[in-house]
Coordinates of C-alpha atoms and ligand atoms in Angstrom, one line a residue:
M955 CA -10.0 124.2 78.4
N956 CA -10.1 120.6 79.6
A957 CA -11.6 117.7 77.6
A958 CA -14.8 117.5 79.6
V959 CA -15.5 121.3 79.0
R960 CA -14.5 121.1 75.4
R961 CA -17.0 118.2 74.9
I962 CA -19.8 120.5 76.2
V963 CA -18.7 123.6 74.5
D964 CA -17.9 122.1 71.1
R965 CA -21.4 122.3 69.7
K966 CA -22.1 122.6 66.0
R967 CA -23.8 125.7 64.8
P968 CA -27.5 124.6 64.2
D969 CA -27.6 126.6 61.0
R970 CA -24.8 124.4 59.6
L971 CA -26.7 121.2 60.3
P972 CA -28.2 119.4 57.3
A973 CA -31.7 119.5 59.0
W974 CA -31.6 123.3 59.3
K975 CA -31.4 123.5 55.4
T976 CA -34.2 121.1 55.1
L977 CA -36.3 123.2 57.5
A978 CA -35.5 126.4 55.5
G979 CA -36.8 124.5 52.5
R980 CA -39.9 123.3 54.3
R981 CA -40.6 126.8 55.3
K982 CA -40.4 128.0 51.7
A983 CA -42.5 125.1 50.5
M984 CA -45.2 125.9 53.1
G985 CA -45.4 129.4 51.8
G986 CA -48.8 130.6 52.7
T987 CA -50.3 127.2 53.3
T988 CA -53.3 127.7 55.8
L989 CA -54.4 125.4 58.6
R990 CA -57.7 125.2 56.8
E991 CA -55.8 123.5 53.9
L992 CA -53.7 121.4 56.2
F993 CA -56.8 120.1 58.1
G994 CA -58.7 119.7 54.7
K995 CA -56.0 117.5 53.4
D996 CA -55.5 115.1 56.4
R997 CA -58.6 113.8 58.3
D998 CA -56.3 112.2 60.9
R999 CA -54.3 115.4 61.6
A1000 CA -55.6 115.8 65.2
T1001 CA -54.4 112.2 66.1
R1002 CA -51.1 112.5 64.1
F1003 CA -50.2 115.7 65.8
S1004 CA -51.2 114.9 69.5
V1005 CA -49.4 113.1 72.2
E1006 CA -50.7 111.8 75.5
A1007 CA -48.6 111.2 78.6
L1008 CA -48.9 111.7 82.3
G1009 CA -52.5 113.0 82.3
I1010 CA -51.6 115.7 79.7
H1011 CA -53.2 115.6 76.2
F1012 CA -50.9 117.8 74.2
D1013 CA -52.6 118.7 70.9
H1014 CA -50.1 120.4 68.5
S1015 CA -52.2 119.9 65.3
K1016 CA -53.1 123.6 65.2
H1017 CA -49.5 124.5 64.3
L1018 CA -48.1 125.4 60.9
I1019 CA -46.4 122.0 60.6
D1020 CA -46.7 118.9 58.5
A1021 CA -45.2 115.4 58.7
A1022 CA -42.1 116.4 56.7
T1023 CA -41.4 119.5 58.9
M1024 CA -41.7 117.4 62.1
K1025 CA -39.4 114.9 60.7
A1026 CA -36.8 117.5 59.9
L1027 CA -37.2 119.1 63.4
F1028 CA -36.6 115.7 65.0
S1029 CA -33.5 115.2 62.8
L1030 CA -32.4 118.7 63.9
A1031 CA -32.7 117.6 67.5
R1032 CA -30.6 114.4 66.8
Q1033 CA -28.0 116.2 64.7
A1034 CA -27.6 118.8 67.5
K1035 CA -27.1 115.9 69.8
V1036 CA -29.8 117.0 72.3
E1037 CA -30.1 113.5 73.7
K1038 CA -26.4 113.4 74.5
H1039 CA -26.5 116.8 76.2
R1040 CA -29.7 115.7 78.1
D1041 CA -27.8 112.7 79.4
A1042 CA -24.8 114.9 80.4
M1043 CA -27.2 117.1 82.5
F1044 CA -28.9 114.1 84.2
G1045 CA -25.5 112.6 84.7
G1046 CA -24.2 115.5 86.7
E1047 CA -21.6 116.8 84.2
R1048 CA -20.7 120.4 84.6
I1049 CA -22.7 121.6 81.6
N1050 CA -23.0 125.1 83.1
V1051 CA -19.5 125.8 81.9
T1052 CA -19.4 129.6 82.5
E1053 CA -20.0 129.0 86.3
N1054 CA -18.3 125.6 86.3
R1055 CA -21.3 123.9 87.8
A1056 CA -23.4 120.9 87.3
V1057 CA -27.1 121.4 86.6
L1058 CA -29.0 119.0 88.8
H1059 CA -32.5 120.4 89.6
T1060 CA -33.6 116.9 88.5
A1061 CA -31.7 115.4 91.6
L1062 CA -34.0 117.5 93.8
R1063 CA -37.0 115.4 93.0
A1064 CA -35.3 112.0 92.6
P1065 CA -36.9 109.4 94.8
K1066 CA -35.1 108.0 97.9
G1067 CA -32.6 105.4 96.8
A1068 CA -31.9 106.9 93.4
V1069 CA -28.2 107.7 92.7
V1070 CA -27.1 111.0 91.2
E1071 CA -23.4 111.7 91.4
V1072 CA -21.6 115.0 91.3
D1073 CA -17.8 114.5 91.3
G1074 CA -18.3 110.9 92.5
V1075 CA -20.6 111.8 95.4
N1076 CA -24.2 110.7 95.4
V1077 CA -26.3 113.8 96.2
V1078 CA -29.6 112.2 96.7
P1079 CA -29.2 111.3 100.4
E1080 CA -28.3 114.8 101.2
V1081 CA -31.4 116.1 99.3
H1082 CA -33.6 113.8 101.3
K1083 CA -31.9 114.7 104.5
V1084 CA -32.8 118.4 103.9
L1085 CA -36.4 117.5 102.8
G1086 CA -36.7 115.6 106.0
R1087 CA -35.6 118.6 108.1
M1088 CA -38.0 120.8 106.2
G1089 CA -40.8 118.3 106.8
T1090 CA -40.3 118.3 110.5
F1091 CA -40.2 122.2 110.6
A1092 CA -43.2 122.5 108.3
N1093 CA -45.3 120.2 110.4
K1094 CA -44.4 122.1 113.5
V1095 CA -45.5 125.3 112.0
R1096 CA -48.7 123.8 110.6
R1097 CA -49.6 122.3 114.0
G1098 CA -49.0 125.6 115.7
A1099 CA -46.3 124.1 117.8
W1100 CA -43.6 126.5 116.6
K1101 CA -44.2 129.4 119.0
G1102 CA -43.1 133.0 118.4
H1103 CA -41.2 135.0 121.1
S1104 CA -44.4 135.8 122.9
G1105 CA -45.4 132.2 123.2
R1106 CA -48.2 132.6 120.6
P1107 CA -48.1 130.1 117.6
I1108 CA -46.9 131.4 114.2
R1109 CA -49.9 131.9 112.0
N1110 CA -48.2 134.1 109.1
V1111 CA -45.4 133.0 107.1
V1112 CA -43.7 135.6 104.8
N1113 CA -41.1 134.6 102.3
I1114 CA -38.6 137.2 101.5
G1115 CA -36.7 136.5 98.3
I1116 CA -36.5 137.7 94.7
G1117 CA -36.3 136.2 91.2
G1118 CA -35.7 132.4 91.5
S1119 CA -36.0 132.7 95.3
D1120 CA -39.5 134.2 95.0
L1121 CA -41.3 133.4 91.6
G1122 CA -41.5 129.6 92.0
P1123 CA -42.9 129.6 95.6
A1124 CA -45.2 132.5 94.9
M1125 CA -46.6 130.9 91.8
A1126 CA -47.0 127.5 93.5
Y1127 CA -48.7 129.0 96.4
D1128 CA -51.5 130.5 94.2
A1129 CA -51.5 127.4 92.0
L1130 CA -52.1 125.1 95.0
R1131 CA -54.2 127.4 97.1
K1132 CA -57.0 124.7 97.1
F1133 CA -54.6 122.2 98.9
A1134 CA -53.1 124.8 101.3
S1135 CA -53.9 125.2 105.0
D1136 CA -56.6 127.7 105.8
D1137 CA -55.0 128.3 109.2
L1138 CA -51.9 130.0 107.8
T1139 CA -51.5 133.2 105.9
V1140 CA -48.6 132.9 103.4
R1141 CA -47.2 136.0 101.8
F1142 CA -44.3 136.9 99.5
V1143 CA -42.2 140.0 99.6
S1144 CA -39.7 140.5 96.7
N1145 CA -39.5 144.1 95.6
V1146 CA -37.0 146.5 97.2
D1147 CA -39.8 149.1 96.9
A1148 CA -40.9 149.6 100.4
N1149 CA -44.5 149.5 99.2
D1150 CA -44.2 145.7 98.9
F1151 CA -43.0 145.1 102.5
F1152 CA -45.5 147.7 103.8
E1153 CA -48.6 146.2 102.1
K1154 CA -47.7 142.6 102.8
T1155 CA -47.2 143.1 106.5
R1156 CA -49.5 146.0 107.4
D1157 CA -52.3 143.7 108.7
L1158 CA -50.1 141.0 110.3
D1159 CA -49.4 140.6 114.0
P1160 CA -45.6 140.5 114.4
R1161 CA -46.0 138.1 117.4
E1162 CA -47.5 135.5 115.0
T1163 CA -45.3 136.2 112.0
M1164 CA -42.3 134.3 110.7
F1165 CA -40.0 135.4 108.0
I1166 CA -38.3 132.9 105.6
V1167 CA -35.3 134.7 104.2
S1168 CA -34.7 132.8 100.9
S1169 CA -31.5 133.7 99.1
K1170 CA -29.0 131.4 97.5
T1171 CA -26.2 133.9 98.0
F1172 CA -27.6 135.8 101.0
T1173 CA -26.2 139.0 99.5
T1174 CA -28.9 140.1 97.2
L1175 CA -29.7 143.8 97.6
E1176 CA -33.5 143.5 97.5
T1177 CA -33.8 140.5 99.8
M1178 CA -31.2 141.7 102.4
T1179 CA -32.9 145.2 102.4
N1180 CA -36.3 143.5 103.1
A1181 CA -34.8 141.1 105.7
H1182 CA -33.2 143.9 107.6
T1183 CA -36.6 145.8 107.5
A1184 CA -38.3 142.7 108.7
R1185 CA -35.9 142.4 111.6
R1186 CA -36.5 145.9 112.7
W1187 CA -40.3 145.3 112.4
I1188 CA -40.1 142.2 114.7
L1189 CA -37.7 143.9 117.2
K1190 CA -40.0 147.0 117.3
A1191 CA -42.9 144.7 118.4
F1192 CA -40.7 143.2 121.2
K1193 CA -39.3 146.5 122.4
G1194 CA -35.9 145.9 120.9
D1195 CA -35.4 142.4 122.7
I1196 CA -32.6 141.0 120.4
K1197 CA -33.6 137.4 121.4
A1198 CA -37.0 137.8 119.6
A1199 CA -35.5 137.4 116.1
A1200 CA -34.5 133.7 116.8
K1201 CA -38.1 132.5 116.8
H1202 CA -39.3 134.7 113.9
F1203 CA -36.6 134.1 111.3
V1204 CA -35.3 131.1 109.4
A1205 CA -33.1 131.1 106.3
V1206 CA -32.9 129.2 103.1
S1207 CA -29.4 129.7 101.6
T1208 CA -26.2 128.1 100.4
N1209 CA -24.2 130.7 102.4
A1210 CA -24.0 129.7 106.0
V1211 CA -21.5 132.5 106.8
E1212 CA -23.8 135.3 105.7
V1213 CA -26.7 133.6 107.3
E1214 CA -24.9 133.7 110.7
K1215 CA -23.7 137.3 110.2
F1216 CA -27.4 138.4 109.7
G1217 CA -28.1 136.7 113.0
I1218 CA -30.0 133.6 112.1
D1219 CA -29.0 130.5 113.9
T1220 CA -27.7 128.1 111.3
A1221 CA -29.8 125.4 113.1
N1222 CA -32.7 127.3 111.5
M1223 CA -31.2 127.3 108.1
F1224 CA -32.0 125.0 105.3
G1225 CA -29.4 124.6 102.7
F1226 CA -29.1 123.8 99.1
W1227 CA -26.3 123.4 96.6
D1228 CA -24.5 125.4 93.9
W1229 CA -25.8 122.9 91.3
V1230 CA -29.3 124.2 91.7
G1231 CA -29.9 127.4 89.6
G1232 CA -32.1 130.1 91.1
R1233 CA -34.9 129.7 88.5
Y1234 CA -34.7 125.9 88.9
S1235 CA -34.8 126.0 92.7
M1236 CA -38.5 125.8 93.7
D1237 CA -37.9 122.0 94.6
S1238 CA -35.1 122.7 96.9
A1239 CA -35.4 124.3 100.3
I1240 CA -36.5 127.4 98.5
G1241 CA -39.9 125.7 98.4
L1242 CA -40.1 125.8 102.3
S1243 CA -43.1 128.2 102.1
T1244 CA -44.9 125.9 99.7
M1245 CA -44.3 123.0 102.0
I1246 CA -45.5 124.8 105.0
A1247 CA -48.7 125.9 103.0
I1248 CA -49.6 122.4 101.5
G1249 CA -47.8 120.1 104.0
P1250 CA -44.8 117.6 103.3
K1251 CA -46.9 114.9 101.8
R1252 CA -48.3 117.1 99.1
F1253 CA -45.0 118.7 98.6
R1254 CA -43.6 115.2 97.9
E1255 CA -46.5 114.8 95.4
L1256 CA -45.3 118.0 93.7
L1257 CA -41.8 116.7 93.5
D1258 CA -43.0 113.3 92.2
G1259 CA -44.8 115.2 89.4
F1260 CA -41.6 116.9 88.4
H1261 CA -39.9 113.5 88.6
D1262 CA -42.5 111.9 86.3
M1263 CA -41.8 114.5 83.6
D1264 CA -38.0 114.1 84.1
E1265 CA -38.4 110.4 83.3
H1266 CA -40.7 111.1 80.3
F1267 CA -38.1 113.5 79.0
R1268 CA -35.2 111.2 79.7
T1269 CA -36.6 108.0 78.3
T1270 CA -39.3 108.7 75.7
P1271 CA -38.3 108.7 72.0
L1272 CA -38.2 112.1 70.7
E1273 CA -41.2 111.7 68.5
R1274 CA -43.5 111.2 71.4
N1275 CA -41.6 113.4 73.9
I1276 CA -43.7 116.3 75.0
P1277 CA -41.0 118.8 76.0
V1278 CA -39.0 117.9 72.8
I1279 CA -42.0 118.4 70.5
Q1280 CA -42.8 121.7 72.3
G1281 CA -39.2 123.0 72.2
L1282 CA -38.9 122.0 68.5
I1283 CA -42.1 123.7 67.4
G1284 CA -41.1 126.8 69.4
L1285 CA -37.8 126.9 67.6
W1286 CA -39.5 126.5 64.2
Y1287 CA -41.4 129.8 64.8
A1288 CA -38.4 131.6 66.4
D1289 CA -36.0 130.7 63.7
F1290 CA -38.0 130.1 60.5
W1291 CA -41.1 132.4 60.9
G1292 CA -39.7 135.4 62.6
G1293 CA -41.9 134.6 65.6
G1294 CA -40.7 137.0 68.4
T1295 CA -43.2 136.1 71.0
V1296 CA -45.1 133.2 72.7
A1297 CA -48.2 133.7 74.8
I1298 CA -48.8 131.5 77.7
L1299 CA -52.6 131.3 78.4
P1300 CA -53.7 129.1 81.3
Y1301 CA -57.3 128.8 81.6
D1302 CA -57.3 128.5 85.4
Q1303 CA -57.4 131.3 87.9
Y1304 CA -55.1 129.4 90.2
L1305 CA -52.4 129.7 87.5
D1306 CA -52.4 133.5 87.8
R1307 CA -48.6 133.7 88.2
F1308 CA -47.7 130.9 85.8
S1309 CA -46.8 133.0 82.9
A1310 CA -44.7 135.4 85.1
Y1311 CA -42.8 132.3 86.4
L1312 CA -42.3 131.0 82.9
Q1313 CA -41.1 134.4 81.8
Q1314 CA -38.1 134.1 84.1
L1315 CA -37.6 130.4 83.4
E1316 CA -37.5 130.9 79.6
M1317 CA -36.1 134.3 79.1
E1318 CA -33.4 134.2 81.7
S1319 CA -32.4 130.8 80.5
N1320 CA -32.5 131.2 76.8
G1321 CA -32.4 135.1 76.3
K1322 CA -28.7 135.0 75.1
H1323 CA -26.8 135.9 72.1
V1324 CA -23.5 134.2 73.0
R1325 CA -22.9 130.6 72.3
L1326 CA -21.1 128.2 74.7
G1327 CA -17.9 128.6 72.6
G1328 CA -18.0 132.4 72.9
D1329 CA -19.2 133.2 69.3
H1330 CA -22.3 135.3 68.5
V1331 CA -25.4 133.5 67.4
K1332 CA -26.5 134.0 63.8
W1333 CA -30.2 133.1 64.4
D1334 CA -32.9 134.1 66.9
T1335 CA -33.0 132.7 70.4
C1336 CA -35.6 133.0 73.1
P1337 CA -38.8 134.8 72.1
V1338 CA -40.7 137.2 74.5
I1339 CA -42.8 135.1 76.8
W1340 CA -45.9 136.7 78.3
G1341 CA -49.5 136.0 79.1
Q1342 CA -52.2 135.8 81.8
P1343 CA -55.1 133.6 82.6
G1344 CA -58.0 133.2 80.3
T1345 CA -60.8 134.2 79.9
N1346 CA -59.7 137.7 81.1
G1347 CA -57.2 138.1 78.3
Q1348 CA -59.9 137.5 75.7
H1349 CA -61.4 140.8 76.7
A1350 CA -58.1 142.5 76.5
F1351 CA -55.2 141.6 74.2
Y1352 CA -56.5 138.6 72.2
Q1353 CA -57.8 141.2 69.6
M1354 CA -54.2 141.5 68.5
I1355 CA -53.6 137.8 68.3
H1356 CA -56.8 137.4 66.2
Q1357 CA -56.4 140.3 63.8
G1358 CA -53.0 142.0 64.4
T1359 CA -50.1 141.8 62.0
R1360 CA -47.7 139.8 64.1
L1361 CA -47.5 136.0 64.6
V1362 CA -48.2 135.0 68.1
P1363 CA -48.0 131.3 68.8
A1364 CA -49.8 130.6 72.0
D1365 CA -50.0 127.8 74.6
F1366 CA -53.5 127.1 76.0
L1367 CA -53.5 125.1 79.3
V1368 CA -56.6 123.9 80.9
F1369 CA -57.8 121.1 83.3
A1370 CA -60.8 119.0 82.4
E1371 CA -61.8 118.4 86.0
P1372 CA -62.7 121.5 88.0
L1373 CA -61.4 122.1 91.4
N1374 CA -64.5 124.1 92.4
R1375 CA -67.7 122.7 91.1
I1376 CA -69.9 125.7 91.0
G1377 CA -72.9 125.8 88.5
D1378 CA -71.8 125.5 84.9
H1379 CA -68.7 127.7 85.2
H1380 CA -66.4 124.9 84.1
D1381 CA -68.2 124.0 80.8
K1382 CA -68.2 127.6 79.9
L1383 CA -64.5 128.0 80.7
I1384 CA -63.6 124.9 78.5
A1385 CA -65.9 126.2 75.7
N1386 CA -63.9 129.4 75.6
V1387 CA -60.5 127.5 75.3
F1388 CA -61.7 125.3 72.5
A1389 CA -63.6 128.3 70.8
Q1390 CA -60.5 130.5 70.9
T1391 CA -58.1 127.9 69.4
E1392 CA -60.7 127.1 66.6
A1393 CA -61.2 130.8 65.8
L1394 CA -57.4 131.4 65.9
A1395 CA -56.7 128.5 63.5
F1396 CA -59.6 128.8 61.1
G1397 CA -60.9 132.3 61.3
K1398 CA -63.7 133.5 59.1
T1399 CA -63.5 134.5 55.5
L1400 CA -65.0 137.5 53.8
E1401 CA -67.4 135.2 51.8
E1402 CA -68.7 133.6 55.1
I1403 CA -69.3 137.0 56.6
L1404 CA -71.1 138.4 53.5
A1405 CA -73.2 135.3 53.4
E1406 CA -74.4 136.2 56.8
G1407 CA -75.8 139.4 55.4
V1408 CA -73.2 141.8 56.9
D1409 CA -73.0 145.3 55.5
P1410 CA -70.1 145.0 52.8
A1411 CA -68.5 148.2 54.2
V1412 CA -68.1 146.5 57.6
A1413 CA -67.5 143.0 56.4
P1414 CA -63.7 143.4 55.8
H1415 CA -63.3 144.5 59.5
K1416 CA -64.9 141.3 60.6
V1417 CA -62.5 139.0 58.6
M1418 CA -60.5 136.7 60.7
E1419 CA -57.5 135.4 58.7
G1420 CA -57.0 132.4 60.9
N1421 CA -53.7 130.6 60.7
R1422 CA -52.8 131.7 64.2
P1423 CA -51.0 128.6 65.7
T1424 CA -51.7 127.2 69.1
S1425 CA -50.9 124.3 71.4
T1426 CA -53.6 122.9 73.7
F1427 CA -52.6 121.1 76.9
L1428 CA -55.7 119.5 78.0
C1429 CA -54.8 118.1 81.5
E1430 CA -56.8 115.9 83.8
K1431 CA -56.9 117.9 87.0
L1432 CA -54.8 120.6 88.7
S1433 CA -53.0 118.9 91.7
P1434 CA -49.6 119.2 93.2
R1435 CA -48.4 116.3 91.0
M1436 CA -49.8 117.8 87.8
L1437 CA -48.4 121.2 88.6
G1438 CA -44.9 119.5 89.0
R1439 CA -45.3 117.8 85.6
L1440 CA -46.3 121.0 83.8
I1441 CA -43.3 123.0 85.3
A1442 CA -40.8 120.4 84.4
M1443 CA -42.3 120.2 81.0
Y1444 CA -41.4 123.7 80.4
E1445 CA -38.0 123.3 82.1
H1446 CA -37.1 120.6 79.6
K1447 CA -38.6 122.5 76.6
V1448 CA -36.2 125.3 77.5
F1449 CA -33.3 122.8 77.7
V1450 CA -34.1 121.4 74.2
Q1451 CA -34.0 124.8 72.7
G1452 CA -30.9 125.9 74.6
S1453 CA -29.1 122.7 73.5
I1454 CA -29.9 123.2 69.8
W1455 CA -29.0 127.0 69.9
G1456 CA -25.8 125.9 71.6
I1457 CA -26.2 128.5 74.4
N1458 CA -25.8 128.1 78.2
S1459 CA -29.3 128.0 79.6
F1460 CA -28.0 127.9 83.1
D1461 CA -26.1 131.3 83.6
Q1462 CA -27.5 134.8 83.8
W1463 CA -24.6 137.3 83.3
G1464 CA -27.0 139.8 81.6
V1465 CA -28.5 140.4 85.1
E1466 CA -25.2 141.5 86.6
L1467 CA -24.3 144.8 85.1
G1468 CA -27.5 146.6 86.2
K1469 CA -27.0 145.2 89.7
K1470 CA -23.5 146.6 89.9
L1471 CA -24.4 150.0 88.6
A1472 CA -27.3 150.3 91.0
Q1473 CA -25.1 149.6 94.0
A1474 CA -22.6 152.3 92.9
M1475 CA -25.5 154.7 92.4
I1476 CA -27.1 154.4 95.9
P1477 CA -24.6 156.8 97.5
E1478 CA -24.9 159.3 94.7
L1479 CA -28.7 159.5 95.3
S1480 CA -28.5 159.6 99.1
A1481 CA -25.3 161.6 99.8
K1482 CA -25.9 164.9 101.8
S1483 CA -23.3 166.9 99.8
R1484 CA -23.7 167.3 96.0
P1485 CA -22.1 164.2 94.5
R1486 CA -19.6 164.4 91.5
L1487 CA -21.4 162.5 88.7
K1488 CA -19.6 160.9 86.0
H1489 CA -22.4 159.2 84.1
D1490 CA -23.8 160.1 80.7
G1491 CA -25.7 163.3 80.3
S1492 CA -29.1 161.7 80.7
T1493 CA -28.3 159.7 83.8
N1494 CA -26.5 162.6 85.5
A1495 CA -29.7 164.8 84.8
L1496 CA -32.1 162.2 86.2
I1497 CA -30.0 161.8 89.4
R1498 CA -29.9 165.6 89.8
K1499 CA -33.7 165.9 89.2
Y1500 CA -34.4 163.2 91.8
R1501 CA -32.1 164.8 94.4
K1502 CA -33.9 168.1 93.8
I1503 CA -37.4 166.7 94.3
R1504 CA -36.1 165.0 97.5
G1505 CA -34.7 168.3 98.8
R1506 CA -31.1 167.3 98.4
K1507 CA -28.3 169.5 97.0
Ligands
G6Q2106 C1 -32.2 132.9 88.7 C2 -31.4 134.0 89.0 C3 -32.0 135.1 89.9 C4 -31.8 134.8 91.4 C5 -32.1 136.0 92.2 C6 -32.1 135.8 93.7 O1 -31.9 131.9 88.1 O2 -30.1 133.6 89.4 O3 -33.4 135.3 89.7 O4 -32.6 133.7 91.7 O5 -31.3 137.0 91.7 O6 -30.8 135.4 94.1 P1 -30.5 134.9 95.5 O7 -31.2 133.6 95.7 O8 -29.0 134.7 95.6 O9 -30.9 136.0 96.4

């Protein structure tokens, strides 16, 4: 292990840092202190525990924290050297040590003229070169100037990718629908389940359809299976004319060799780099479908939003740094309250896929039990991330958050300015956000319920204990720029937590084993003759049952 790697790997166990002990003490001292009590004691609590930056008002006053707890959390971040680790990331050091890679998604949104070096080479000009090529291509498609093999303009764009090569663009397309061209249909195929490809293409005209095959490695089973199916679908429409594929496929990848093998001209390939992790790649060429949908200018605004938050994270003191506060409060629940879950509740229908996106970002990054040095963690890491847009969730799972037995800290995100001004929808939407966080925090006591004249036998069922912690992100307006800021906010929150836990937030070895086993199993399922199975009893029986149902020996 060389000195540079050792510097990154040698991270103190957080539970051995003095601030961890202080926090354990704070937790004990807080005991069953309620939010009612905390607000009762401190008239300025809402001001004390809220931060305003970049059009985001972040109210964290409805959390089970006090000034002493926050002070200890900031000390923990300092003692864990989060700032140093952050600077190492921004500086292009190879902090992803298990893959020996730098982690530079922040360079993807750096403005022209910025300097970000990897091994002494400034990567920003290369980033902007690819963005320029993407822009020319996107404009051509948007204008109807990119013609399919029949001479008809492309009107449908289908991104084929999975995981990091799907979730970001799919989420962003929904989120920025209001800014997208109405002349284009944009779809996303990810699942190896044929139902996905079938349903996403059944009403499309192949002569007007282009596929963007998005895969960093260009070897992923799901993506390559869908890409081959797409090629057959196109060729069928052109009676097997092999030349047809050229106008209907482009690739986004780091693997030119495989792109060429598939039959896509590398002139129609948009590249990126090994220092861009899959789940951090929506600002790279992986965002090509987003750029086609909203246009290069708005795509730049999206990148600028990311960059705004990068700068906020990089330069703002910890005490006013939104992702830092967010990460620390999350860690407070995960490690000192047994909080196993966090709900993400955007009150905006356009953010329909936002929690799904964050699920990957957080859980694939920090869902780990091994520290950078190879030792097993002795504390909890990433909680389960889940959620869906409000108000729908209120009529479904919120019951459990209000009156269940588990602690579910939740993020409420909402935009003050509506994108569609229709009647009084927006005031009603906002009222629901504020009412929910109020009810979750302060609940309703038995006395209050009885005073309303409720039948004493029913009254206990109506008690809301309160003390359910929430963050409220009241943002100005949903725009490409604001979306960029919000996503980068979560990226850096993940970074803060990963740094303190001392894990590598940028690899994903846990995904590998299942992939390998599935590859080996495909011939066992499809073989004509009875395969010799060497799995465990359950797996062998399932394979046999499946083969029987499908009429195989
Ligand atoms: C993300 C992961 C993973 C990856 C997909 C797709 O960080 O690495 O979700 O993005 O497995 O990989 P390819 O882009 O290589 O097809």
